[in-house]
Amino acid sequence: MAKHTWVVTASLCGWYITQIISTILIKSSMMKMVVSPLNMTIANLSVAATLDMVLLGFMGAGAPEITNKKRILDVTLPAFALLSAKFLTFLAYEYITVSVAHTIKCCEPVFTAILSWYWLNIKVSQGVCVSMVLILGGSILASVSDIKYHLIGIVAVFISVLSQSISRVYNKTLMSKSSEGSTLDFAGVIKLKCMTAIVTLLACV
């Protein structure tokens, strides 16, 4: 149990650090080059889908079920939510600083908890509710007090966070029901993630 907790904690820390590094690099690229949020979204999703395919190849798990109509329908909602999250995030970067954007993104657990309660019937403790209120209040305070406050950027990143939460929670529902009626393994999760990116790319085109 302790080992499992350590692995989860290390994975979350690694994920968050890579997210911050990725955000800084993307913001830097958008400042150096004239790149539209849509083009940046397409580039980001293309790289993500390609890396997922490479990982599946190394695992010998085979390609995602791109011709499976049921699976395509399953990932349609998270795909459009992912498109909204990516596009609006890159749009927000044109108006607000990375620090403010990531401060607002801390609200994601709030939206995720609400959606998990609605979709998955997962309840949270009173302590978690209090902490989420504090997180939400802190994000709002940071937004309105920022020197470079811009309404478009603030609204865009808030909607982006909501869209990201929708995508994560809905993917969680898909992960709990594979075609055989059992939970998906790691390769199945990567295939699901890859298919979501591919459907999102098709929506961009």
mmCIF file with all atom_site columns, C-alpha atoms in Angstrom:
data_model
loop_
_atom_site.group_PDB
_atom_site.id
_atom_site.type_symbol
_atom_site.label_atom_id
_atom_site.label_alt_id
_atom_site.label_comp_id
_atom_site.label_asym_id
_atom_site.label_entity_id
_atom_site.label_seq_id
_atom_site.pdbx_PDB_ins_code
_atom_site.Cartn_x
_atom_site.Cartn_y
_atom_site.Cartn_z
_atom_site.occupancy
_atom_site.B_iso_or_equiv
_atom_site.pdbx_formal_charge
_atom_site.auth_seq_id
_atom_site.auth_comp_id
_atom_site.auth_asym_id
_atom_site.auth_atom_id
_atom_site.pdbx_PDB_model_num
ATOM 1   C CA . MET A 1 1   ? 0.000   0.000  0.000   1.00 0.00 ? 1   MET A CA 1
ATOM 2   C CA . ALA A 1 2   ? 2.815   2.395  0.917   1.00 0.00 ? 2   ALA A CA 1
ATOM 3   C CA . LYS A 1 3   ? 4.628   1.569  -2.324  1.00 0.00 ? 3   LYS A CA 1
ATOM 4   C CA . HIS A 1 4   ? 1.473   2.179  -4.313  1.00 0.00 ? 4   HIS A CA 1
ATOM 5   C CA . THR A 1 5   ? 0.989   5.577  -2.618  1.00 0.00 ? 5   THR A CA 1
ATOM 6   C CA . TRP A 1 6   ? 4.593   6.506  -3.369  1.00 0.00 ? 6   TRP A CA 1
ATOM 7   C CA . VAL A 1 7   ? 4.224   5.596  -7.053  1.00 0.00 ? 7   VAL A CA 1
ATOM 8   C CA . VAL A 1 8   ? 1.020   7.625  -7.380  1.00 0.00 ? 8   VAL A CA 1
ATOM 9   C CA . THR A 1 9   ? 2.560   10.640 -5.621  1.00 0.00 ? 9   THR A CA 1
ATOM 10  C CA . ALA A 1 10  ? 5.719   10.503 -7.737  1.00 0.00 ? 10  ALA A CA 1
ATOM 11  C CA . SER A 1 11  ? 3.664   10.161 -10.924 1.00 0.00 ? 11  SER A CA 1
ATOM 12  C CA . LEU A 1 12  ? 1.506   13.170 -10.047 1.00 0.00 ? 12  LEU A CA 1
ATOM 13  C CA . CYS A 1 13  ? 4.543   15.292 -9.189  1.00 0.00 ? 13  CYS A CA 1
ATOM 14  C CA . GLY A 1 14  ? 6.272   14.288 -12.415 1.00 0.00 ? 14  GLY A CA 1
ATOM 15  C CA . TRP A 1 15  ? 3.138   15.022 -14.427 1.00 0.00 ? 15  TRP A CA 1
ATOM 16  C CA . TYR A 1 16  ? 2.704   18.453 -12.862 1.00 0.00 ? 16  TYR A CA 1
ATOM 17  C CA . ILE A 1 17  ? 6.361   19.416 -13.375 1.00 0.00 ? 17  ILE A CA 1
ATOM 18  C CA . THR A 1 18  ? 6.241   18.397 -17.041 1.00 0.00 ? 18  THR A CA 1
ATOM 19  C CA . GLN A 1 19  ? 3.002   20.388 -17.434 1.00 0.00 ? 19  GLN A CA 1
ATOM 20  C CA . ILE A 1 20  ? 4.700   23.516 -16.106 1.00 0.00 ? 20  ILE A CA 1
ATOM 21  C CA . ILE A 1 21  ? 7.765   23.049 -18.328 1.00 0.00 ? 21  ILE A CA 1
ATOM 22  C CA . SER A 1 22  ? 5.538   22.413 -21.344 1.00 0.00 ? 22  SER A CA 1
ATOM 23  C CA . THR A 1 23  ? 3.484   25.534 -20.616 1.00 0.00 ? 23  THR A CA 1
ATOM 24  C CA . ILE A 1 24  ? 6.581   27.738 -20.343 1.00 0.00 ? 24  ILE A CA 1
ATOM 25  C CA . LEU A 1 25  ? 8.009   26.368 -23.598 1.00 0.00 ? 25  LEU A CA 1
ATOM 26  C CA . ILE A 1 26  ? 4.710   26.875 -25.429 1.00 0.00 ? 26  ILE A CA 1
ATOM 27  C CA . LYS A 1 27  ? 4.320   30.423 -24.098 1.00 0.00 ? 27  LYS A CA 1
ATOM 28  C CA . SER A 1 28  ? 7.903   31.171 -25.136 1.00 0.00 ? 28  SER A CA 1
ATOM 29  C CA . SER A 1 29  ? 7.266   29.802 -28.638 1.00 0.00 ? 29  SER A CA 1
ATOM 30  C CA . MET A 1 30  ? 4.082   31.860 -29.005 1.00 0.00 ? 30  MET A CA 1
ATOM 31  C CA . MET A 1 31  ? 6.002   35.008 -28.017 1.00 0.00 ? 31  MET A CA 1
ATOM 32  C CA . LYS A 1 32  ? 8.831   34.366 -30.513 1.00 0.00 ? 32  LYS A CA 1
ATOM 33  C CA . MET A 1 33  ? 6.655   33.269 -33.430 1.00 0.00 ? 33  MET A CA 1
ATOM 34  C CA . VAL A 1 34  ? 3.281   34.396 -34.694 1.00 0.00 ? 34  VAL A CA 1
ATOM 35  C CA . VAL A 1 35  ? 1.317   31.197 -34.078 1.00 0.00 ? 35  VAL A CA 1
ATOM 36  C CA . SER A 1 36  ? -2.461  31.153 -33.804 1.00 0.00 ? 36  SER A CA 1
ATOM 37  C CA . PRO A 1 37  ? -4.089  29.248 -30.912 1.00 0.00 ? 37  PRO A CA 1
ATOM 38  C CA . LEU A 1 38  ? -5.674  26.832 -33.419 1.00 0.00 ? 38  LEU A CA 1
ATOM 39  C CA . ASN A 1 39  ? -2.349  26.021 -35.100 1.00 0.00 ? 39  ASN A CA 1
ATOM 40  C CA . MET A 1 40  ? -0.727  25.538 -31.703 1.00 0.00 ? 40  MET A CA 1
ATOM 41  C CA . THR A 1 41  ? -3.596  23.231 -30.719 1.00 0.00 ? 41  THR A CA 1
ATOM 42  C CA . ILE A 1 42  ? -3.143  21.148 -33.880 1.00 0.00 ? 42  ILE A CA 1
ATOM 43  C CA . ALA A 1 43  ? 0.620   20.923 -33.335 1.00 0.00 ? 43  ALA A CA 1
ATOM 44  C CA . ASN A 1 44  ? 0.192   19.953 -29.680 1.00 0.00 ? 44  ASN A CA 1
ATOM 45  C CA . LEU A 1 45  ? -2.357  17.235 -30.427 1.00 0.00 ? 45  LEU A CA 1
ATOM 46  C CA . SER A 1 46  ? -0.307  15.899 -33.357 1.00 0.00 ? 46  SER A CA 1
ATOM 47  C CA . VAL A 1 47  ? 2.743   15.451 -31.139 1.00 0.00 ? 47  VAL A CA 1
ATOM 48  C CA . ALA A 1 48  ? 0.622   13.850 -28.381 1.00 0.00 ? 48  ALA A CA 1
ATOM 49  C CA . ALA A 1 49  ? -1.016  11.370 -30.776 1.00 0.00 ? 49  ALA A CA 1
ATOM 50  C CA . THR A 1 50  ? 2.335   10.514 -32.387 1.00 0.00 ? 50  THR A CA 1
ATOM 51  C CA . LEU A 1 51  ? 4.014   9.865  -29.022 1.00 0.00 ? 51  LEU A CA 1
ATOM 52  C CA . ASP A 1 52  ? 1.074   7.695  -27.947 1.00 0.00 ? 52  ASP A CA 1
ATOM 53  C CA . MET A 1 53  ? 1.418   5.628  -31.122 1.00 0.00 ? 53  MET A CA 1
ATOM 54  C CA . VAL A 1 54  ? 5.159   5.241  -30.558 1.00 0.00 ? 54  VAL A CA 1
ATOM 55  C CA . LEU A 1 55  ? 4.559   4.134  -26.958 1.00 0.00 ? 55  LEU A CA 1
ATOM 56  C CA . LEU A 1 56  ? 1.948   1.606  -28.087 1.00 0.00 ? 56  LEU A CA 1
ATOM 57  C CA . GLY A 1 57  ? 4.423   0.313  -30.665 1.00 0.00 ? 57  GLY A CA 1
ATOM 58  C CA . PHE A 1 58  ? 7.114   -0.226 -28.024 1.00 0.00 ? 58  PHE A CA 1
ATOM 59  C CA . MET A 1 59  ? 4.570   -1.994 -25.814 1.00 0.00 ? 59  MET A CA 1
ATOM 60  C CA . GLY A 1 60  ? 3.469   -4.204 -28.699 1.00 0.00 ? 60  GLY A CA 1
ATOM 61  C CA . ALA A 1 61  ? -0.131  -3.280 -27.915 1.00 0.00 ? 61  ALA A CA 1
ATOM 62  C CA . GLY A 1 62  ? -1.193  -2.492 -31.473 1.00 0.00 ? 62  GLY A CA 1
ATOM 63  C CA . ALA A 1 63  ? -2.852  0.625  -32.867 1.00 0.00 ? 63  ALA A CA 1
ATOM 64  C CA . PRO A 1 64  ? -6.028  2.232  -31.474 1.00 0.00 ? 64  PRO A CA 1
ATOM 65  C CA . GLU A 1 65  ? -9.359  0.992  -32.826 1.00 0.00 ? 65  GLU A CA 1
ATOM 66  C CA . ILE A 1 66  ? -9.795  3.923  -35.209 1.00 0.00 ? 66  ILE A CA 1
ATOM 67  C CA . THR A 1 67  ? -12.396 2.057  -37.306 1.00 0.00 ? 67  THR A CA 1
ATOM 68  C CA . ASN A 1 68  ? -14.465 1.069  -34.264 1.00 0.00 ? 68  ASN A CA 1
ATOM 69  C CA . LYS A 1 69  ? -17.555 3.290  -34.545 1.00 0.00 ? 69  LYS A CA 1
ATOM 70  C CA . LYS A 1 70  ? -18.646 2.659  -30.969 1.00 0.00 ? 70  LYS A CA 1
ATOM 71  C CA . ARG A 1 71  ? -15.262 3.657  -29.594 1.00 0.00 ? 71  ARG A CA 1
ATOM 72  C CA . ILE A 1 72  ? -15.228 6.754  -31.816 1.00 0.00 ? 72  ILE A CA 1
ATOM 73  C CA . LEU A 1 73  ? -18.626 7.772  -30.450 1.00 0.00 ? 73  LEU A CA 1
ATOM 74  C CA . ASP A 1 74  ? -17.359 7.108  -26.925 1.00 0.00 ? 74  ASP A CA 1
ATOM 75  C CA . VAL A 1 75  ? -14.460 9.556  -27.310 1.00 0.00 ? 75  VAL A CA 1
ATOM 76  C CA . THR A 1 76  ? -16.409 12.251 -29.194 1.00 0.00 ? 76  THR A CA 1
ATOM 77  C CA . LEU A 1 77  ? -17.401 14.195 -26.068 1.00 0.00 ? 77  LEU A CA 1
ATOM 78  C CA . PRO A 1 78  ? -13.947 14.132 -24.425 1.00 0.00 ? 78  PRO A CA 1
ATOM 79  C CA . ALA A 1 79  ? -12.430 14.984 -27.817 1.00 0.00 ? 79  ALA A CA 1
ATOM 80  C CA . PHE A 1 80  ? -14.450 18.176 -28.170 1.00 0.00 ? 80  PHE A CA 1
ATOM 81  C CA . ALA A 1 81  ? -13.815 18.985 -24.507 1.00 0.00 ? 81  ALA A CA 1
ATOM 82  C CA . LEU A 1 82  ? -10.086 18.478 -25.136 1.00 0.00 ? 82  LEU A CA 1
ATOM 83  C CA . LEU A 1 83  ? -10.254 20.721 -28.220 1.00 0.00 ? 83  LEU A CA 1
ATOM 84  C CA . SER A 1 84  ? -11.947 23.428 -26.179 1.00 0.00 ? 84  SER A CA 1
ATOM 85  C CA . ALA A 1 85  ? -9.437  23.066 -23.343 1.00 0.00 ? 85  ALA A CA 1
ATOM 86  C CA . LYS A 1 86  ? -6.371  23.238 -25.617 1.00 0.00 ? 86  LYS A CA 1
ATOM 87  C CA . PHE A 1 87  ? -7.616  26.045 -27.859 1.00 0.00 ? 87  PHE A CA 1
ATOM 88  C CA . LEU A 1 88  ? -8.856  28.259 -25.024 1.00 0.00 ? 88  LEU A CA 1
ATOM 89  C CA . THR A 1 89  ? -5.661  27.700 -23.026 1.00 0.00 ? 89  THR A CA 1
ATOM 90  C CA . PHE A 1 90  ? -3.505  28.849 -25.925 1.00 0.00 ? 90  PHE A CA 1
ATOM 91  C CA . LEU A 1 91  ? -5.890  31.748 -26.520 1.00 0.00 ? 91  LEU A CA 1
ATOM 92  C CA . ALA A 1 92  ? -5.569  32.764 -22.863 1.00 0.00 ? 92  ALA A CA 1
ATOM 93  C CA . TYR A 1 93  ? -1.763  32.791 -23.142 1.00 0.00 ? 93  TYR A CA 1
ATOM 94  C CA . GLU A 1 94  ? -2.094  35.679 -25.599 1.00 0.00 ? 94  GLU A CA 1
ATOM 95  C CA . TYR A 1 95  ? -3.728  37.827 -22.922 1.00 0.00 ? 95  TYR A CA 1
ATOM 96  C CA . ILE A 1 96  ? -2.512  36.728 -19.488 1.00 0.00 ? 96  ILE A CA 1
ATOM 97  C CA . THR A 1 97  ? 0.717   35.525 -17.915 1.00 0.00 ? 97  THR A CA 1
ATOM 98  C CA . VAL A 1 98  ? 1.589   31.869 -17.439 1.00 0.00 ? 98  VAL A CA 1
ATOM 99  C CA . SER A 1 99  ? 1.610   32.290 -13.651 1.00 0.00 ? 99  SER A CA 1
ATOM 100 C CA . VAL A 1 100 ? -1.958  33.591 -13.592 1.00 0.00 ? 100 VAL A CA 1
ATOM 101 C CA . ALA A 1 101 ? -3.112  30.895 -16.019 1.00 0.00 ? 101 ALA A CA 1
ATOM 102 C CA . HIS A 1 102 ? -1.681  28.139 -13.808 1.00 0.00 ? 102 HIS A CA 1
ATOM 103 C CA . THR A 1 103 ? -3.125  29.732 -10.696 1.00 0.00 ? 103 THR A CA 1
ATOM 104 C CA . ILE A 1 104 ? -6.579  29.590 -12.278 1.00 0.00 ? 104 ILE A CA 1
ATOM 105 C CA . LYS A 1 105 ? -5.928  26.035 -13.455 1.00 0.00 ? 105 LYS A CA 1
ATOM 106 C CA . CYS A 1 106 ? -5.683  25.075 -9.792  1.00 0.00 ? 106 CYS A CA 1
ATOM 107 C CA . CYS A 1 107 ? -9.497  25.261 -9.888  1.00 0.00 ? 107 CYS A CA 1
ATOM 108 C CA . GLU A 1 108 ? -9.606  22.041 -11.906 1.00 0.00 ? 108 GLU A CA 1
ATOM 109 C CA . PRO A 1 109 ? -10.051 19.830 -8.793  1.00 0.00 ? 109 PRO A CA 1
ATOM 110 C CA . VAL A 1 110 ? -13.164 21.862 -7.933  1.00 0.00 ? 110 VAL A CA 1
ATOM 111 C CA . PHE A 1 111 ? -14.822 21.236 -11.285 1.00 0.00 ? 111 PHE A CA 1
ATOM 112 C CA . THR A 1 112 ? -13.586 17.633 -11.335 1.00 0.00 ? 112 THR A CA 1
ATOM 113 C CA . ALA A 1 113 ? -15.101 16.927 -7.907  1.00 0.00 ? 113 ALA A CA 1
ATOM 114 C CA . ILE A 1 114 ? -18.458 18.386 -8.949  1.00 0.00 ? 114 ILE A CA 1
ATOM 115 C CA . LEU A 1 115 ? -18.530 16.426 -12.209 1.00 0.00 ? 115 LEU A CA 1
ATOM 116 C CA . SER A 1 116 ? -17.378 13.227 -10.458 1.00 0.00 ? 116 SER A CA 1
ATOM 117 C CA . TRP A 1 117 ? -20.251 13.596 -8.011  1.00 0.00 ? 117 TRP A CA 1
ATOM 118 C CA . TYR A 1 118 ? -22.694 14.116 -10.898 1.00 0.00 ? 118 TYR A CA 1
ATOM 119 C CA . TRP A 1 119 ? -21.413 11.418 -13.278 1.00 0.00 ? 119 TRP A CA 1
ATOM 120 C CA . LEU A 1 120 ? -19.741 8.869  -11.019 1.00 0.00 ? 120 LEU A CA 1
ATOM 121 C CA . ASN A 1 121 ? -21.634 9.463  -7.764  1.00 0.00 ? 121 ASN A CA 1
ATOM 122 C CA . ILE A 1 122 ? -18.328 10.020 -5.959  1.00 0.00 ? 122 ILE A CA 1
ATOM 123 C CA . LYS A 1 123 ? -18.751 12.154 -2.863  1.00 0.00 ? 123 LYS A CA 1
ATOM 124 C CA . VAL A 1 124 ? -16.031 14.220 -1.220  1.00 0.00 ? 124 VAL A CA 1
ATOM 125 C CA . SER A 1 125 ? -15.477 14.920 2.463   1.00 0.00 ? 125 SER A CA 1
ATOM 126 C CA . GLN A 1 126 ? -16.250 18.224 4.157   1.00 0.00 ? 126 GLN A CA 1
ATOM 127 C CA . GLY A 1 127 ? -12.533 18.911 4.488   1.00 0.00 ? 127 GLY A CA 1
ATOM 128 C CA . VAL A 1 128 ? -12.075 18.559 0.744   1.00 0.00 ? 128 VAL A CA 1
ATOM 129 C CA . CYS A 1 129 ? -15.062 20.857 0.139   1.00 0.00 ? 129 CYS A CA 1
ATOM 130 C CA . VAL A 1 130 ? -13.532 23.536 2.378   1.00 0.00 ? 130 VAL A CA 1
ATOM 131 C CA . SER A 1 131 ? -10.166 23.259 0.604   1.00 0.00 ? 131 SER A CA 1
ATOM 132 C CA . MET A 1 132 ? -11.875 23.557 -2.801  1.00 0.00 ? 132 MET A CA 1
ATOM 133 C CA . VAL A 1 133 ? -13.657 26.734 -1.708  1.00 0.00 ? 133 VAL A CA 1
ATOM 134 C CA . LEU A 1 134 ? -10.304 28.174 -0.652  1.00 0.00 ? 134 LEU A CA 1
ATOM 135 C CA . ILE A 1 135 ? -8.720  27.158 -3.966  1.00 0.00 ? 135 ILE A CA 1
ATOM 136 C CA . LEU A 1 136 ? -11.547 28.729 -5.964  1.00 0.00 ? 136 LEU A CA 1
ATOM 137 C CA . GLY A 1 137 ? -11.443 31.910 -3.876  1.00 0.00 ? 137 GLY A CA 1
ATOM 138 C CA . GLY A 1 138 ? -7.668  32.188 -4.241  1.00 0.00 ? 138 GLY A CA 1
ATOM 139 C CA . SER A 1 139 ? -7.873  31.737 -8.019  1.00 0.00 ? 139 SER A CA 1
ATOM 140 C CA . ILE A 1 140 ? -10.528 34.434 -8.339  1.00 0.00 ? 140 ILE A CA 1
ATOM 141 C CA . LEU A 1 141 ? -8.497  36.794 -6.134  1.00 0.00 ? 141 LEU A CA 1
ATOM 142 C CA . ALA A 1 142 ? -5.360  36.194 -8.195  1.00 0.00 ? 142 ALA A CA 1
ATOM 143 C CA . SER A 1 143 ? -7.317  36.801 -11.410 1.00 0.00 ? 143 SER A CA 1
ATOM 144 C CA . VAL A 1 144 ? -8.825  40.161 -10.474 1.00 0.00 ? 144 VAL A CA 1
ATOM 145 C CA . SER A 1 145 ? -5.648  41.446 -8.784  1.00 0.00 ? 145 SER A CA 1
ATOM 146 C CA . ASP A 1 146 ? -3.267  40.632 -11.650 1.00 0.00 ? 146 ASP A CA 1
ATOM 147 C CA . ILE A 1 147 ? -1.551  43.679 -13.141 1.00 0.00 ? 147 ILE A CA 1
ATOM 148 C CA . LYS A 1 148 ? -2.125  42.414 -16.685 1.00 0.00 ? 148 LYS A CA 1
ATOM 149 C CA . TYR A 1 149 ? -5.741  41.457 -16.023 1.00 0.00 ? 149 TYR A CA 1
ATOM 150 C CA . HIS A 1 150 ? -7.653  40.788 -19.236 1.00 0.00 ? 150 HIS A CA 1
ATOM 151 C CA . LEU A 1 151 ? -11.231 39.528 -19.212 1.00 0.00 ? 151 LEU A CA 1
ATOM 152 C CA . ILE A 1 152 ? -10.885 37.431 -22.388 1.00 0.00 ? 152 ILE A CA 1
ATOM 153 C CA . GLY A 1 153 ? -7.851  35.598 -21.042 1.00 0.00 ? 153 GLY A CA 1
ATOM 154 C CA . ILE A 1 154 ? -9.426  34.992 -17.635 1.00 0.00 ? 154 ILE A CA 1
ATOM 155 C CA . VAL A 1 155 ? -12.723 33.695 -19.061 1.00 0.00 ? 155 VAL A CA 1
ATOM 156 C CA . ALA A 1 156 ? -10.889 31.560 -21.639 1.00 0.00 ? 156 ALA A CA 1
ATOM 157 C CA . VAL A 1 157 ? -8.742  29.798 -19.054 1.00 0.00 ? 157 VAL A CA 1
ATOM 158 C CA . PHE A 1 158 ? -11.705 29.211 -16.713 1.00 0.00 ? 158 PHE A CA 1
ATOM 159 C CA . ILE A 1 159 ? -13.704 27.568 -19.544 1.00 0.00 ? 159 ILE A CA 1
ATOM 160 C CA . SER A 1 160 ? -10.556 25.645 -20.504 1.00 0.00 ? 160 SER A CA 1
ATOM 161 C CA . VAL A 1 161 ? -10.298 24.238 -16.979 1.00 0.00 ? 161 VAL A CA 1
ATOM 162 C CA . LEU A 1 162 ? -13.967 23.232 -17.027 1.00 0.00 ? 162 LEU A CA 1
ATOM 163 C CA . SER A 1 163 ? -13.523 21.527 -20.416 1.00 0.00 ? 163 SER A CA 1
ATOM 164 C CA . GLN A 1 164 ? -10.446 19.686 -19.176 1.00 0.00 ? 164 GLN A CA 1
ATOM 165 C CA . SER A 1 165 ? -12.392 18.437 -16.160 1.00 0.00 ? 165 SER A CA 1
ATOM 166 C CA . ILE A 1 166 ? -15.202 17.197 -18.398 1.00 0.00 ? 166 ILE A CA 1
ATOM 167 C CA . SER A 1 167 ? -12.692 15.330 -20.550 1.00 0.00 ? 167 SER A CA 1
ATOM 168 C CA . ARG A 1 168 ? -10.958 13.704 -17.556 1.00 0.00 ? 168 ARG A CA 1
ATOM 169 C CA . VAL A 1 169 ? -14.138 12.629 -15.764 1.00 0.00 ? 169 VAL A CA 1
ATOM 170 C CA . TYR A 1 170 ? -15.783 11.275 -18.913 1.00 0.00 ? 170 TYR A CA 1
ATOM 171 C CA . ASN A 1 171 ? -12.609 9.367  -19.793 1.00 0.00 ? 171 ASN A CA 1
ATOM 172 C CA . LYS A 1 172 ? -12.754 7.910  -16.288 1.00 0.00 ? 172 LYS A CA 1
ATOM 173 C CA . THR A 1 173 ? -16.230 6.562  -17.044 1.00 0.00 ? 173 THR A CA 1
ATOM 174 C CA . LEU A 1 174 ? -14.902 5.000  -20.259 1.00 0.00 ? 174 LEU A CA 1
ATOM 175 C CA . MET A 1 175 ? -11.943 3.462  -18.423 1.00 0.00 ? 175 MET A CA 1
ATOM 176 C CA . SER A 1 176 ? -14.340 1.649  -16.118 1.00 0.00 ? 176 SER A CA 1
ATOM 177 C CA . LYS A 1 177 ? -16.090 -0.144 -18.970 1.00 0.00 ? 177 LYS A CA 1
ATOM 178 C CA . SER A 1 178 ? -14.175 -1.760 -21.793 1.00 0.00 ? 178 SER A CA 1
ATOM 179 C CA . SER A 1 179 ? -15.774 -3.807 -24.572 1.00 0.00 ? 179 SER A CA 1
ATOM 180 C CA . GLU A 1 180 ? -15.311 -6.922 -22.437 1.00 0.00 ? 180 GLU A CA 1
ATOM 181 C CA . GLY A 1 181 ? -16.963 -5.273 -19.456 1.00 0.00 ? 181 GLY A CA 1
ATOM 182 C CA . SER A 1 182 ? -13.748 -5.016 -17.431 1.00 0.00 ? 182 SER A CA 1
ATOM 183 C CA . THR A 1 183 ? -11.544 -2.060 -16.644 1.00 0.00 ? 183 THR A CA 1
ATOM 184 C CA . LEU A 1 184 ? -8.957  -0.985 -19.197 1.00 0.00 ? 184 LEU A CA 1
ATOM 185 C CA . ASP A 1 185 ? -5.295  -1.796 -18.621 1.00 0.00 ? 185 ASP A CA 1
ATOM 186 C CA . PHE A 1 186 ? -2.468  0.716  -19.156 1.00 0.00 ? 186 PHE A CA 1
ATOM 187 C CA . ALA A 1 187 ? -2.296  0.017  -22.908 1.00 0.00 ? 187 ALA A CA 1
ATOM 188 C CA . GLY A 1 188 ? -6.058  0.445  -23.156 1.00 0.00 ? 188 GLY A CA 1
ATOM 189 C CA . VAL A 1 189 ? -5.835  3.839  -21.448 1.00 0.00 ? 189 VAL A CA 1
ATOM 190 C CA . ILE A 1 190 ? -3.103  4.966  -23.873 1.00 0.00 ? 190 ILE A CA 1
ATOM 191 C CA . LYS A 1 191 ? -5.231  3.802  -26.824 1.00 0.00 ? 191 LYS A CA 1
ATOM 192 C CA . LEU A 1 192 ? -8.184  5.740  -25.440 1.00 0.00 ? 192 LEU A CA 1
ATOM 193 C CA . LYS A 1 193 ? -6.034  8.849  -25.003 1.00 0.00 ? 193 LYS A CA 1
ATOM 194 C CA . CYS A 1 194 ? -4.610  8.467  -28.511 1.00 0.00 ? 194 CYS A CA 1
ATOM 195 C CA . MET A 1 195 ? -8.059  8.051  -30.075 1.00 0.00 ? 195 MET A CA 1
ATOM 196 C CA . THR A 1 196 ? -9.272  11.147 -28.239 1.00 0.00 ? 196 THR A CA 1
ATOM 197 C CA . ALA A 1 197 ? -6.369  13.151 -29.685 1.00 0.00 ? 197 ALA A CA 1
ATOM 198 C CA . ILE A 1 198 ? -7.006  11.786 -33.188 1.00 0.00 ? 198 ILE A CA 1
ATOM 199 C CA . VAL A 1 199 ? -10.737 12.602 -33.104 1.00 0.00 ? 199 VAL A CA 1
ATOM 200 C CA . THR A 1 200 ? -9.884  16.061 -31.772 1.00 0.00 ? 200 THR A CA 1
ATOM 201 C CA . LEU A 1 201 ? -7.468  16.585 -34.674 1.00 0.00 ? 201 LEU A CA 1
ATOM 202 C CA . LEU A 1 202 ? -10.172 15.575 -37.146 1.00 0.00 ? 202 LEU A CA 1
ATOM 203 C CA . ALA A 1 203 ? -12.482 18.129 -35.530 1.00 0.00 ? 203 ALA A CA 1
ATOM 204 C CA . CYS A 1 204 ? -9.801  20.815 -36.088 1.00 0.00 ? 204 CYS A CA 1
ATOM 205 C CA . VAL A 1 205 ? -9.590  19.929 -39.754 1.00 0.00 ? 205 VAL A CA 1
#
